[in-house]
PDB file of C-alpha atoms in Angstrom:
ATOM      1  CA  UNK A 189      -8.325  12.382  -2.055  1.00  0.00           C
ATOM      2  CA  UNK A 190      -7.906  12.917   1.990  1.00  0.00           C
ATOM      3  CA  UNK A 191      -9.378  12.204   5.037  1.00  0.00           C
ATOM      4  CA  UNK A 192     -10.224   9.327   7.233  1.00  0.00           C
ATOM      5  CA  UNK A 193     -12.931   8.049   4.776  1.00  0.00           C
ATOM      6  CA  UNK A 194     -10.153   6.542   2.305  1.00  0.00           C
ATOM      7  CA  UNK A 195      -7.426   4.034   2.895  1.00  0.00           C
ATOM      8  CA  UNK A 196      -4.153   5.730   4.407  1.00  0.00           C
ATOM      9  CA  UNK A 197      -2.044   5.257   1.256  1.00  0.00           C
ATOM     10  CA  UNK A 198      -4.834   6.598  -1.069  1.00  0.00           C
ATOM     11  CA  UNK A 199      -4.292  10.111   0.065  1.00  0.00           C
ATOM     12  CA  UNK A 200      -2.643  13.037  -2.141  1.00  0.00           C
ATOM     13  CA  UNK A 201      -2.573  16.457  -2.955  1.00  0.00           C
ATOM     14  CA  UNK A 202      -0.198  16.412  -5.904  1.00  0.00           C
ATOM     15  CA  UNK A 203      -1.110  17.255  -9.448  1.00  0.00           C
ATOM     16  CA  UNK A 204       0.717  14.555 -11.614  1.00  0.00           C
ATOM     17  CA  UNK A 205       0.681  16.881 -14.489  1.00  0.00           C
ATOM     18  CA  UNK A 206       1.153  13.979 -16.908  1.00  0.00           C
ATOM     19  CA  UNK A 207       1.554  16.180 -19.843  1.00  0.00           C
ATOM     20  CA  UNK A 208       4.516  17.613 -18.833  1.00  0.00           C
ATOM     21  CA  UNK A 209       6.451  14.029 -18.803  1.00  0.00           C
ATOM     22  CA  UNK A 210       7.189  14.487 -22.525  1.00  0.00           C
ATOM     23  CA  UNK A 211       8.409  18.178 -22.323  1.00  0.00           C
ATOM     24  CA  UNK A 212      12.254  17.901 -21.945  1.00  0.00           C
ATOM     25  CA  UNK A 213      12.547  21.843 -22.031  1.00  0.00           C
ATOM     26  CA  UNK A 214      10.086  22.077 -19.025  1.00  0.00           C
ATOM     27  CA  UNK A 215      11.450  19.195 -17.439  1.00  0.00           C
ATOM     28  CA  UNK A 216      14.927  20.916 -17.397  1.00  0.00           C
ATOM     29  CA  UNK A 217      13.739  24.008 -16.080  1.00  0.00           C
ATOM     30  CA  UNK A 218      11.655  22.491 -13.613  1.00  0.00           C
ATOM     31  CA  UNK A 219      14.507  20.496 -12.201  1.00  0.00           C
ATOM     32  CA  UNK A 220      16.240  23.711 -11.410  1.00  0.00           C
ATOM     33  CA  UNK A 221      13.691  24.766  -8.955  1.00  0.00           C
ATOM     34  CA  UNK A 222      12.335  21.510  -8.059  1.00  0.00           C
ATOM     35  CA  UNK A 223      11.633  19.861  -4.497  1.00  0.00           C
ATOM     36  CA  UNK A 224      13.528  16.392  -4.568  1.00  0.00           C
ATOM     37  CA  UNK A 225      12.677  13.401  -2.600  1.00  0.00           C
ATOM     38  CA  UNK A 226      15.485  11.094  -2.161  1.00  0.00           C
ATOM     39  CA  UNK A 227      14.731   7.306  -1.645  1.00  0.00           C
ATOM     40  CA  UNK A 228      17.379   4.566  -1.075  1.00  0.00           C
ATOM     41  CA  UNK A 229      16.911   1.419  -2.805  1.00  0.00           C
ATOM     42  CA  UNK A 230      19.582  -0.280  -0.840  1.00  0.00           C
ATOM     43  CA  UNK A 231      17.458   0.423   2.172  1.00  0.00           C
ATOM     44  CA  UNK A 232      14.197  -0.956   0.961  1.00  0.00           C
ATOM     45  CA  UNK A 233      13.161   2.333  -0.397  1.00  0.00           C
ATOM     46  CA  UNK A 234      13.543   4.427   2.640  1.00  0.00           C
ATOM     47  CA  UNK A 235      13.278   8.187   2.904  1.00  0.00           C
ATOM     48  CA  UNK A 236      14.158  10.839   5.535  1.00  0.00           C
ATOM     49  CA  UNK A 237      11.562  12.551   7.802  1.00  0.00           C
ATOM     50  CA  UNK A 238      11.913  15.256  10.320  1.00  0.00           C
ATOM     51  CA  UNK A 239      10.411  14.793  13.629  1.00  0.00           C
ATOM     52  CA  UNK A 240       9.268  11.974  16.050  1.00  0.00           C
ATOM     53  CA  UNK A 241       5.776  13.218  16.767  1.00  0.00           C
ATOM     54  CA  UNK A 242       2.879  12.824  14.365  1.00  0.00           C
ATOM     55  CA  UNK A 243       2.770  13.723  11.503  1.00  0.00           C
ATOM     56  CA  UNK A 244       6.308  13.320  10.630  1.00  0.00           C
ATOM     57  CA  UNK A 245       7.467  15.421   7.627  1.00  0.00           C
ATOM     58  CA  UNK A 246       9.230  14.245   4.521  1.00  0.00           C
ATOM     59  CA  UNK A 247      12.547  15.711   3.916  1.00  0.00           C
ATOM     60  CA  UNK A 248      12.871  17.140   0.531  1.00  0.00           C
ATOM     61  CA  UNK A 249      15.731  18.988  -0.915  1.00  0.00           C
ATOM     62  CA  UNK A 250      16.508  21.529  -3.486  1.00  0.00           C
ATOM     63  CA  UNK A 251      17.922  19.794  -6.734  1.00  0.00           C
ATOM     64  CA  UNK A 252      21.295  21.783  -6.020  1.00  0.00           C
ATOM     65  CA  UNK A 253      21.368  20.369  -2.621  1.00  0.00           C
ATOM     66  CA  UNK A 254      21.813  16.586  -3.243  1.00  0.00           C
ATOM     67  CA  UNK A 255      25.064  15.580  -1.692  1.00  0.00           C
ATOM     68  CA  UNK A 256      25.881  12.694  -4.243  1.00  0.00           C
ATOM     69  CA  UNK A 257      25.049  12.048  -7.787  1.00  0.00           C
ATOM     70  CA  UNK A 258      21.757  10.040  -7.727  1.00  0.00           C
ATOM     71  CA  UNK A 259      21.712   6.393  -8.932  1.00  0.00           C
ATOM     72  CA  UNK A 260      18.733   7.079 -11.077  1.00  0.00           C
ATOM     73  CA  UNK A 261      17.516   9.859 -13.489  1.00  0.00           C
ATOM     74  CA  UNK A 262      15.318  12.188 -11.799  1.00  0.00           C
ATOM     75  CA  UNK A 263      11.543  10.818 -11.789  1.00  0.00           C
ATOM     76  CA  UNK A 264       9.119  13.643 -12.026  1.00  0.00           C
ATOM     77  CA  UNK A 265       6.117  13.051  -9.657  1.00  0.00           C
ATOM     78  CA  UNK A 266       4.083  16.192 -10.251  1.00  0.00           C
ATOM     79  CA  UNK A 267       3.425  19.689  -9.453  1.00  0.00           C
ATOM     80  CA  UNK A 268       2.538  20.816  -5.885  1.00  0.00           C
ATOM     81  CA  UNK A 269      -0.619  23.205  -5.183  1.00  0.00           C
ATOM     82  CA  UNK A 270       1.863  26.114  -4.716  1.00  0.00           C
ATOM     83  CA  UNK A 271       3.352  25.319  -8.293  1.00  0.00           C
ATOM     84  CA  UNK A 272       6.705  23.968  -7.166  1.00  0.00           C
ATOM     85  CA  UNK A 273       7.332  20.661  -9.221  1.00  0.00           C
ATOM     86  CA  UNK A 274       8.310  17.508  -7.307  1.00  0.00           C
ATOM     87  CA  UNK A 275      11.011  14.905  -8.399  1.00  0.00           C
ATOM     88  CA  UNK A 276      12.374  11.677  -6.841  1.00  0.00           C
ATOM     89  CA  UNK A 277      15.669  10.047  -7.024  1.00  0.00           C
ATOM     90  CA  UNK A 278      17.307   6.832  -5.949  1.00  0.00           C
ATOM     91  CA  UNK A 279      20.506   7.531  -3.956  1.00  0.00           C
ATOM     92  CA  UNK A 280      22.158   7.518  -0.415  1.00  0.00           C
ATOM     93  CA  UNK A 281      20.169   9.166   2.060  1.00  0.00           C
ATOM     94  CA  UNK A 282      22.009  12.552   2.925  1.00  0.00           C
ATOM     95  CA  UNK A 283      23.038  13.109   6.641  1.00  0.00           C
ATOM     96  CA  UNK A 284      20.797  15.834   7.683  1.00  0.00           C
ATOM     97  CA  UNK A 285      20.718  16.508  11.552  1.00  0.00           C
ATOM     98  CA  UNK A 286      17.268  15.733  13.259  1.00  0.00           C
ATOM     99  CA  UNK A 287      16.189  13.457  10.638  1.00  0.00           C
ATOM    100  CA  UNK A 288      15.305   9.662  10.652  1.00  0.00           C
ATOM    101  CA  UNK A 289      15.226   7.028   7.931  1.00  0.00           C
ATOM    102  CA  UNK A 290      11.911   5.538   7.622  1.00  0.00           C
ATOM    103  CA  UNK A 291       9.917   2.972   5.639  1.00  0.00           C
ATOM    104  CA  UNK A 292       6.539   3.739   4.111  1.00  0.00           C
ATOM    105  CA  UNK A 293       4.874   0.791   5.741  1.00  0.00           C
ATOM    106  CA  UNK A 294       5.711   2.402   9.168  1.00  0.00           C
ATOM    107  CA  UNK A 295       5.065   5.851   8.832  1.00  0.00           C
ATOM    108  CA  UNK A 296       2.306   5.993   5.927  1.00  0.00           C
ATOM    109  CA  UNK A 297      -0.654   6.359   8.201  1.00  0.00           C
ATOM    110  CA  UNK A 298       1.033   9.184  10.251  1.00  0.00           C
ATOM    111  CA  UNK A 299       2.063  11.311   7.122  1.00  0.00           C
ATOM    112  CA  UNK A 300      -0.057  14.163   5.925  1.00  0.00           C
ATOM    113  CA  UNK A 301      -2.152  13.868   2.755  1.00  0.00           C
ATOM    114  CA  UNK A 302       0.636  15.607   0.885  1.00  0.00           C
ATOM    115  CA  UNK A 303       3.595  13.446   2.218  1.00  0.00           C
ATOM    116  CA  UNK A 304       1.547  10.242   1.975  1.00  0.00           C
ATOM    117  CA  UNK A 305       1.046  10.640  -1.694  1.00  0.00           C
ATOM    118  CA  UNK A 306       4.689  11.766  -2.642  1.00  0.00           C
ATOM    119  CA  UNK A 307       6.179   8.744  -0.717  1.00  0.00           C
ATOM    120  CA  UNK A 308       3.654   6.329  -2.180  1.00  0.00           C
ATOM    121  CA  UNK A 309       4.125   7.407  -5.682  1.00  0.00           C
ATOM    122  CA  UNK A 310       7.556   7.725  -5.453  1.00  0.00           C
ATOM    123  CA  UNK A 311       8.177   4.452  -4.060  1.00  0.00           C
ATOM    124  CA  UNK A 312       5.882   2.534  -6.382  1.00  0.00           C
ATOM    125  CA  UNK A 313       7.826   4.046  -9.358  1.00  0.00           C
ATOM    126  CA  UNK A 314      11.203   3.223  -8.057  1.00  0.00           C
ATOM    127  CA  UNK A 315      10.121  -0.315  -7.321  1.00  0.00           C
ATOM    128  CA  UNK A 316       8.618  -0.701 -10.903  1.00  0.00           C
ATOM    129  CA  UNK A 317      12.347   0.650 -12.349  1.00  0.00           C
ATOM    130  CA  UNK A 318      14.241  -1.497 -10.308  1.00  0.00           C
ATOM    131  CA  UNK A 319      12.331  -4.696 -11.595  1.00  0.00           C
ATOM    132  CA  UNK A 320      12.174  -3.652 -15.301  1.00  0.00           C
ATOM    133  CA  UNK A 321      15.666  -3.116 -16.509  1.00  0.00           C
ATOM    134  CA  UNK A 322      15.077  -5.484 -19.461  1.00  0.00           C
ATOM    135  CA  UNK A 323      12.461  -5.561 -22.151  1.00  0.00           C
ATOM    136  CA  UNK A 324       9.968  -8.299 -21.941  1.00  0.00           C
ATOM    137  CA  UNK A 325       9.718  -8.348 -25.549  1.00  0.00           C
ATOM    138  CA  UNK A 326      13.458  -8.495 -26.693  1.00  0.00           C
ATOM    139  CA  UNK A 327      15.169  -9.160 -23.409  1.00  0.00           C
ATOM    140  CA  UNK A 328      17.466  -6.227 -24.197  1.00  0.00           C
ATOM    141  CA  UNK A 329      18.478  -3.546 -21.498  1.00  0.00           C
ATOM    142  CA  UNK A 330      15.949  -0.829 -21.336  1.00  0.00           C
ATOM    143  CA  UNK A 331      16.530   3.098 -20.349  1.00  0.00           C
ATOM    144  CA  UNK A 332      14.268   5.686 -18.415  1.00  0.00           C
ATOM    145  CA  UNK A 333      12.178   7.850 -20.634  1.00  0.00           C
ATOM    146  CA  UNK A 334       9.503  10.246 -20.112  1.00  0.00           C
ATOM    147  CA  UNK A 335      10.656  11.642 -16.812  1.00  0.00           C
ATOM    148  CA  UNK A 336      10.695   8.276 -15.132  1.00  0.00           C
ATOM    149  CA  UNK A 337       7.315   7.161 -16.361  1.00  0.00           C
ATOM    150  CA  UNK A 338       8.426   4.563 -19.216  1.00  0.00           C
ATOM    151  CA  UNK A 339      11.416   2.603 -20.155  1.00  0.00           C
ATOM    152  CA  UNK A 340      12.389   1.935 -23.797  1.00  0.00           C
ATOM    153  CA  UNK A 341      14.998  -0.532 -25.456  1.00  0.00           C
ATOM    154  CA  UNK A 342      17.037   0.229 -28.448  1.00  0.00           C
ATOM    155  CA  UNK A 343      14.641  -0.974 -30.720  1.00  0.00           C
ATOM    156  CA  UNK A 344      11.957   1.582 -29.306  1.00  0.00           C
ATOM    157  CA  UNK A 345       9.877  -1.044 -27.610  1.00  0.00           C
ATOM    158  CA  UNK A 346       8.258   0.865 -24.659  1.00  0.00           C
ATOM    159  CA  UNK A 347       6.923  -0.233 -21.426  1.00  0.00           C
ATOM    160  CA  UNK A 348       5.002   1.922 -18.795  1.00  0.00           C
ATOM    161  CA  UNK A 349       4.497   1.161 -14.994  1.00  0.00           C
ATOM    162  CA  UNK A 350       2.137  -1.484 -14.240  1.00  0.00           C
ATOM    163  CA  UNK A 351       0.511  -2.452 -10.995  1.00  0.00           C
ATOM    164  CA  UNK A 352      -0.709  -5.815 -10.023  1.00  0.00           C
ATOM    165  CA  UNK A 353      -4.530  -5.685  -9.081  1.00  0.00           C
ATOM    166  CA  UNK A 354      -5.180  -7.798  -5.687  1.00  0.00           C
ATOM    167  CA  UNK A 355      -8.455  -7.925  -3.833  1.00  0.00           C
ATOM    168  CA  UNK A 356      -8.429  -7.887  -0.065  1.00  0.00           C
ATOM    169  CA  UNK A 357     -11.739  -8.510   1.749  1.00  0.00           C
ATOM    170  CA  UNK A 358     -13.126  -8.116   5.104  1.00  0.00           C
ATOM    171  CA  UNK A 359     -15.617 -11.195   5.687  1.00  0.00           C
ATOM    172  CA  UNK A 360     -18.370 -10.544   8.343  1.00  0.00           C
ATOM    173  CA  UNK A 361     -21.487 -12.309   9.422  1.00  0.00           C
ATOM    174  CA  UNK A 362     -23.804  -9.233   9.181  1.00  0.00           C
ATOM    175  CA  UNK A 363     -24.391  -8.926  12.767  1.00  0.00           C
ATOM    176  CA  UNK A 364     -24.681  -5.733  14.611  1.00  0.00           C
ATOM    177  CA  UNK A 365     -23.511  -4.664  17.980  1.00  0.00           C
ATOM    178  CA  UNK A 366     -20.510  -6.109  19.920  1.00  0.00           C
ATOM    179  CA  UNK A 367     -21.051  -9.612  19.235  1.00  0.00           C
ATOM    180  CA  UNK A 368     -21.006  -9.290  15.377  1.00  0.00           C
ATOM    181  CA  UNK A 369     -18.178 -11.268  13.825  1.00  0.00           C
ATOM    182  CA  UNK A 370     -15.669 -11.021  11.386  1.00  0.00           C
ATOM    183  CA  UNK A 371     -13.384 -13.546   9.903  1.00  0.00           C
ATOM    184  CA  UNK A 372      -9.766 -13.267   9.790  1.00  0.00           C
ATOM    185  CA  UNK A 373      -6.768 -15.555   8.716  1.00  0.00           C
ATOM    186  CA  UNK A 374      -3.283 -15.960   9.669  1.00  0.00           C
ATOM    187  CA  UNK A 375      -1.128 -16.140   6.412  1.00  0.00           C
ATOM    188  CA  UNK A 376       0.948 -19.437   6.273  1.00  0.00           C
ATOM    189  CA  UNK A 377       3.904 -17.439   4.826  1.00  0.00           C
ATOM    190  CA  UNK A 378       3.892 -14.811   7.688  1.00  0.00           C
ATOM    191  CA  UNK A 379       6.778 -15.095  10.239  1.00  0.00           C
ATOM    192  CA  UNK A 380       5.632 -16.538  13.698  1.00  0.00           C
ATOM    193  CA  UNK A 381       6.323 -14.533  16.753  1.00  0.00           C
ATOM    194  CA  UNK A 382       6.491 -16.298  19.933  1.00  0.00           C
ATOM    195  CA  UNK A 383       3.167 -16.081  21.786  1.00  0.00           C
ATOM    196  CA  UNK A 384       1.743 -13.723  19.278  1.00  0.00           C
ATOM    197  CA  UNK A 385      -0.293 -14.387  16.057  1.00  0.00           C
ATOM    198  CA  UNK A 386      -1.191 -11.922  13.239  1.00  0.00           C
ATOM    199  CA  UNK A 387      -4.518 -12.051  11.816  1.00  0.00           C
ATOM    200  CA  UNK A 388      -5.866 -10.015   8.893  1.00  0.00           C
ATOM    201  CA  UNK A 389      -8.297  -9.717   6.195  1.00  0.00           C
ATOM    202  CA  UNK A 390      -8.411 -12.535   3.250  1.00  0.00           C
ATOM    203  CA  UNK A 391      -6.365 -11.378   0.167  1.00  0.00           C
ATOM    204  CA  UNK A 392      -5.153 -12.637  -3.347  1.00  0.00           C
ATOM    205  CA  UNK A 393      -4.247 -11.558  -6.715  1.00  0.00           C
ATOM    206  CA  UNK A 394      -6.951 -10.970  -9.392  1.00  0.00           C
ATOM    207  CA  UNK A 395      -6.508 -13.442 -12.067  1.00  0.00           C
ATOM    208  CA  UNK A 396      -6.344 -12.935 -15.831  1.00  0.00           C
ATOM    209  CA  UNK A 397     -10.080 -12.571 -17.399  1.00  0.00           C
ATOM    210  CA  UNK A 398     -11.415 -12.185 -13.709  1.00  0.00           C
ATOM    211  CA  UNK A 399     -13.142  -9.593 -12.135  1.00  0.00           C
ATOM    212  CA  UNK A 400     -12.303  -8.207  -8.614  1.00  0.00           C
ATOM    213  CA  UNK A 401     -15.631  -9.424  -7.156  1.00  0.00           C
ATOM    214  CA  UNK A 402     -15.292 -12.817  -8.737  1.00  0.00           C
ATOM    215  CA  UNK A 403     -11.683 -12.991  -7.182  1.00  0.00           C
ATOM    216  CA  UNK A 404     -13.184 -12.090  -3.772  1.00  0.00           C
ATOM    217  CA  UNK A 405     -15.610 -15.236  -4.420  1.00  0.00           C
ATOM    218  CA  UNK A 406     -12.752 -17.394  -5.419  1.00  0.00           C
ATOM    219  CA  UNK A 407      -9.997 -16.581  -2.872  1.00  0.00           C
ATOM    220  CA  UNK A 408     -12.296 -16.713   0.047  1.00  0.00           C
ATOM    221  CA  UNK A 409     -13.707 -20.164  -1.068  1.00  0.00           C
ATOM    222  CA  UNK A 410     -10.065 -21.178  -1.710  1.00  0.00           C
ATOM    223  CA  UNK A 411      -8.401 -20.064   1.521  1.00  0.00           C
ATOM    224  CA  UNK A 412     -11.053 -20.848   4.048  1.00  0.00           C
ATOM    225  CA  UNK A 413     -13.926 -22.770   2.261  1.00  0.00           C
ATOM    226  CA  UNK A 414     -16.741 -20.261   2.828  1.00  0.00           C
ATOM    227  CA  UNK A 415     -18.973 -18.951   0.395  1.00  0.00           C
ATOM    228  CA  UNK A 416     -19.545 -15.081   0.521  1.00  0.00           C
ATOM    229  CA  UNK A 417     -22.248 -12.812  -0.715  1.00  0.00           C
ATOM    230  CA  UNK A 418     -23.233  -9.110  -0.603  1.00  0.00           C
ATOM    231  CA  UNK A 419     -19.787  -8.034  -1.756  1.00  0.00           C
ATOM    232  CA  UNK A 420     -19.427  -4.498  -1.528  1.00  0.00           C
ATOM    233  CA  UNK A 421     -16.445  -2.200  -2.560  1.00  0.00           C
ATOM    234  CA  UNK A 422     -14.977  -0.030   0.214  1.00  0.00           C
ATOM    235  CA  UNK A 423     -11.787   1.568  -1.469  1.00  0.00           C
ATOM    236  CA  UNK A 424      -8.275   1.090  -2.830  1.00  0.00           C
ATOM    237  CA  UNK A 425      -4.789   2.003  -2.193  1.00  0.00           C
ATOM    238  CA  UNK A 426      -1.394   1.271  -3.727  1.00  0.00           C
ATOM    239  CA  UNK A 427       0.656  -1.157  -1.863  1.00  0.00           C
ATOM    240  CA  UNK A 428       4.238  -0.731  -3.199  1.00  0.00           C
ATOM    241  CA  UNK A 429       5.957  -3.476  -2.023  1.00  0.00           C
ATOM    242  CA  UNK A 430       6.751  -3.893  -4.693  1.00  0.00           C
ATOM    243  CA  UNK A 431       3.803  -2.970  -7.037  1.00  0.00           C
ATOM    244  CA  UNK A 432       0.299  -3.991  -5.921  1.00  0.00           C
ATOM    245  CA  UNK A 433      -3.199  -2.081  -6.025  1.00  0.00           C
ATOM    246  CA  UNK A 434      -5.211  -3.327  -3.233  1.00  0.00           C
ATOM    247  CA  UNK A 435      -8.897  -3.203  -4.115  1.00  0.00           C
ATOM    248  CA  UNK A 436     -10.887  -3.584  -0.848  1.00  0.00           C
ATOM    249  CA  UNK A 437     -14.028  -5.081  -0.095  1.00  0.00           C
ATOM    250  CA  UNK A 438     -16.631  -6.273   2.639  1.00  0.00           C
ATOM    251  CA  UNK A 439     -18.604  -9.471   2.234  1.00  0.00           C
ATOM    252  CA  UNK A 440     -21.108 -11.176   4.130  1.00  0.00           C
ATOM    253  CA  UNK A 441     -20.810 -15.138   5.139  1.00  0.00           C
ATOM    254  CA  UNK A 442     -22.541 -17.684   7.199  1.00  0.00           C
ATOM    255  CA  UNK A 443     -20.352 -17.870  10.572  1.00  0.00           C
ATOM    256  CA  UNK A 444     -21.895 -21.130  11.123  1.00  0.00           C
ATOM    257  CA  UNK A 445     -20.370 -22.484   8.023  1.00  0.00           C
ATOM    258  CA  UNK A 446     -17.385 -24.859   8.476  1.00  0.00           C
ATOM    259  CA  UNK A 447     -13.977 -23.162   7.917  1.00  0.00           C
ATOM    260  CA  UNK A 448     -11.860 -25.355   5.887  1.00  0.00           C
ATOM    261  CA  UNK A 449      -8.298 -23.584   5.321  1.00  0.00           C
ATOM    262  CA  UNK A 450      -6.002 -24.271   2.661  1.00  0.00           C
ATOM    263  CA  UNK A 451      -2.783 -24.991   4.584  1.00  0.00           C
ATOM    264  CA  UNK A 452      -0.590 -23.700   1.664  1.00  0.00           C
ATOM    265  CA  UNK A 453      -2.035 -20.260   2.146  1.00  0.00           C
ATOM    266  CA  UNK A 454      -3.599 -20.235   5.494  1.00  0.00           C
ATOM    267  CA  UNK A 455      -2.167 -21.337   8.699  1.00  0.00           C
ATOM    268  CA  UNK A 456      -4.980 -20.329  11.203  1.00  0.00           C
ATOM    269  CA  UNK A 457      -8.472 -18.629  10.492  1.00  0.00           C
ATOM    270  CA  UNK A 458     -11.353 -17.780  13.071  1.00  0.00           C
ATOM    271  CA  UNK A 459     -14.369 -15.406  13.654  1.00  0.00           C
ATOM    272  CA  UNK A 460     -13.549 -12.712  16.031  1.00  0.00           C
ATOM    273  CA  UNK A 461     -16.427 -10.573  17.556  1.00  0.00           C
ATOM    274  CA  UNK A 462     -16.396  -6.683  17.495  1.00  0.00           C
ATOM    275  CA  UNK A 463     -15.771  -6.796  21.200  1.00  0.00           C
ATOM    276  CA  UNK A 464     -12.524  -8.737  20.768  1.00  0.00           C
ATOM    277  CA  UNK A 465     -11.445  -6.633  17.767  1.00  0.00           C
ATOM    278  CA  UNK A 466     -11.960  -3.382  19.912  1.00  0.00           C
ATOM    279  CA  UNK A 467     -10.101  -4.704  22.683  1.00  0.00           C
ATOM    280  CA  UNK A 468      -7.081  -5.655  20.789  1.00  0.00           C
ATOM    281  CA  UNK A 469      -7.232  -2.162  19.065  1.00  0.00           C
ATOM    282  CA  UNK A 470      -7.208  -0.547  22.605  1.00  0.00           C
ATOM    283  CA  UNK A 471      -4.184  -2.380  23.471  1.00  0.00           C
ATOM    284  CA  UNK A 472      -5.667  -4.935  25.698  1.00  0.00           C
ATOM    285  CA  UNK A 473      -4.612  -8.863  25.246  1.00  0.00           C
ATOM    286  CA  UNK A 474      -6.915 -10.844  23.388  1.00  0.00           C
ATOM    287  CA  UNK A 475      -6.365 -14.788  23.214  1.00  0.00           C
ATOM    288  CA  UNK A 476      -6.977 -16.244  19.757  1.00  0.00           C
ATOM    289  CA  UNK A 477      -8.045 -19.637  21.326  1.00  0.00           C
ATOM    290  CA  UNK A 478      -4.798 -21.558  21.270  1.00  0.00           C
ATOM    291  CA  UNK A 479      -2.748 -19.499  23.686  1.00  0.00           C
ATOM    292  CA  UNK A 480      -1.392 -16.799  21.264  1.00  0.00           C
ATOM    293  CA  UNK A 481      -2.291 -13.155  21.545  1.00  0.00           C
ATOM    294  CA  UNK A 482      -4.213 -11.486  18.690  1.00  0.00           C
ATOM    295  CA  UNK A 483      -2.054  -9.168  16.531  1.00  0.00           C
ATOM    296  CA  UNK A 484      -3.859  -6.909  13.939  1.00  0.00           C
ATOM    297  CA  UNK A 485      -2.859  -5.747  10.256  1.00  0.00           C
ATOM    298  CA  UNK A 486      -0.285  -2.725  10.574  1.00  0.00           C
ATOM    299  CA  UNK A 487      -2.038   0.764  10.372  1.00  0.00           C
ATOM    300  CA  UNK A 488      -0.791   1.882   6.957  1.00  0.00           C
ATOM    301  CA  UNK A 489      -2.484  -1.157   5.367  1.00  0.00           C
ATOM    302  CA  UNK A 490      -5.988  -1.202   3.831  1.00  0.00           C
ATOM    303  CA  UNK A 491      -6.651  -4.342   5.902  1.00  0.00           C
ATOM    304  CA  UNK A 492      -6.970  -2.236   9.077  1.00  0.00           C
ATOM    305  CA  UNK A 493      -8.917   0.314   7.390  1.00  0.00           C
ATOM    306  CA  UNK A 494     -11.447  -2.377   6.351  1.00  0.00           C
ATOM    307  CA  UNK A 495     -11.264  -3.525   9.999  1.00  0.00           C
ATOM    308  CA  UNK A 496     -12.263  -0.204  11.311  1.00  0.00           C
ATOM    309  CA  UNK A 497     -14.982   0.191   8.422  1.00  0.00           C
ATOM    310  CA  UNK A 498     -16.629  -2.955   9.745  1.00  0.00           C
ATOM    311  CA  UNK A 499     -15.969  -2.319  13.457  1.00  0.00           C
ATOM    312  CA  UNK A 500     -17.778   1.294  13.461  1.00  0.00           C
ATOM    313  CA  UNK A 501     -20.585   0.033  10.828  1.00  0.00           C
ATOM    314  CA  UNK A 502     -22.920  -1.349  13.584  1.00  0.00           C
ATOM    315  CA  UNK A 503     -23.224   2.393  14.976  1.00  0.00           C
ATOM    316  CA  UNK A 504     -25.284   2.901  11.888  1.00  0.00           C
ATOM    317  CA  UNK A 505     -27.196  -0.026  11.954  1.00  0.00           C
ATOM    318  CA  UNK A 506     -24.710  -2.854  10.847  1.00  0.00           C
ATOM    319  CA  UNK A 507     -23.866  -3.889   6.912  1.00  0.00           C
TER     320      UNK A 507
END
């Protein structure tokens, strides 16, 4: 998947070649000619990139160029279009001139499709391993198996990587043109910035036995007391901080319905017009109504992707 029609961390050019994960002979040979992405778990999974202009380029090393023994066994990510296998390891970032350490949150939207897919996959896999050192069945220590795609305890009980499904929704009033409105919230757990307040789409985890659409209805009602309709799926992307899959939606609501926030979840919520959102995206100051300036979601998030989808939608006749 590639292009601006998908969320920024949903892009990839990699063939995951899952059938190779259980082929130790092929993996051993592949490691000798591999490209290797180094992530540092002690630095929130940062990796090295070359360049300061967009797009920065991920630094990948040959397997024989690693300066230190990695903390993890090699995790097989897949095979590139040119046939070269790619692995990731957890270890100290090497000292390479004209590189800098970056977090996926900060550069995911700037990376090429290829690099976005590699970084997202590697970080999601690394974070899963860091959280699953013990078997949930027996409590005994687990070891990495299947080239990084499973862990197994001494009794042979195996676990595979999991992601937590979460829904995120851009609630709008259905209005076309610059006066159409969307409902955004400020999460109660977000750190405050003097004079600035971040607003984003409403989101929450999908509960057991629940569909993603049902979670949209429930979460919006719980967080802001508003009932939505005309729920439409817009796309998804991994959010490996540490291990979520964000399912993005658009949904319509009555902008005249009273907003009743759950203070444990949402500190502030209000409707914004396309004119206000467009101004904020253009770098102009937008007052949130209580003296704070509007801050929108970060560019690597699916939240901003949804905001753009809604913002541009009126040009085609609205939602």
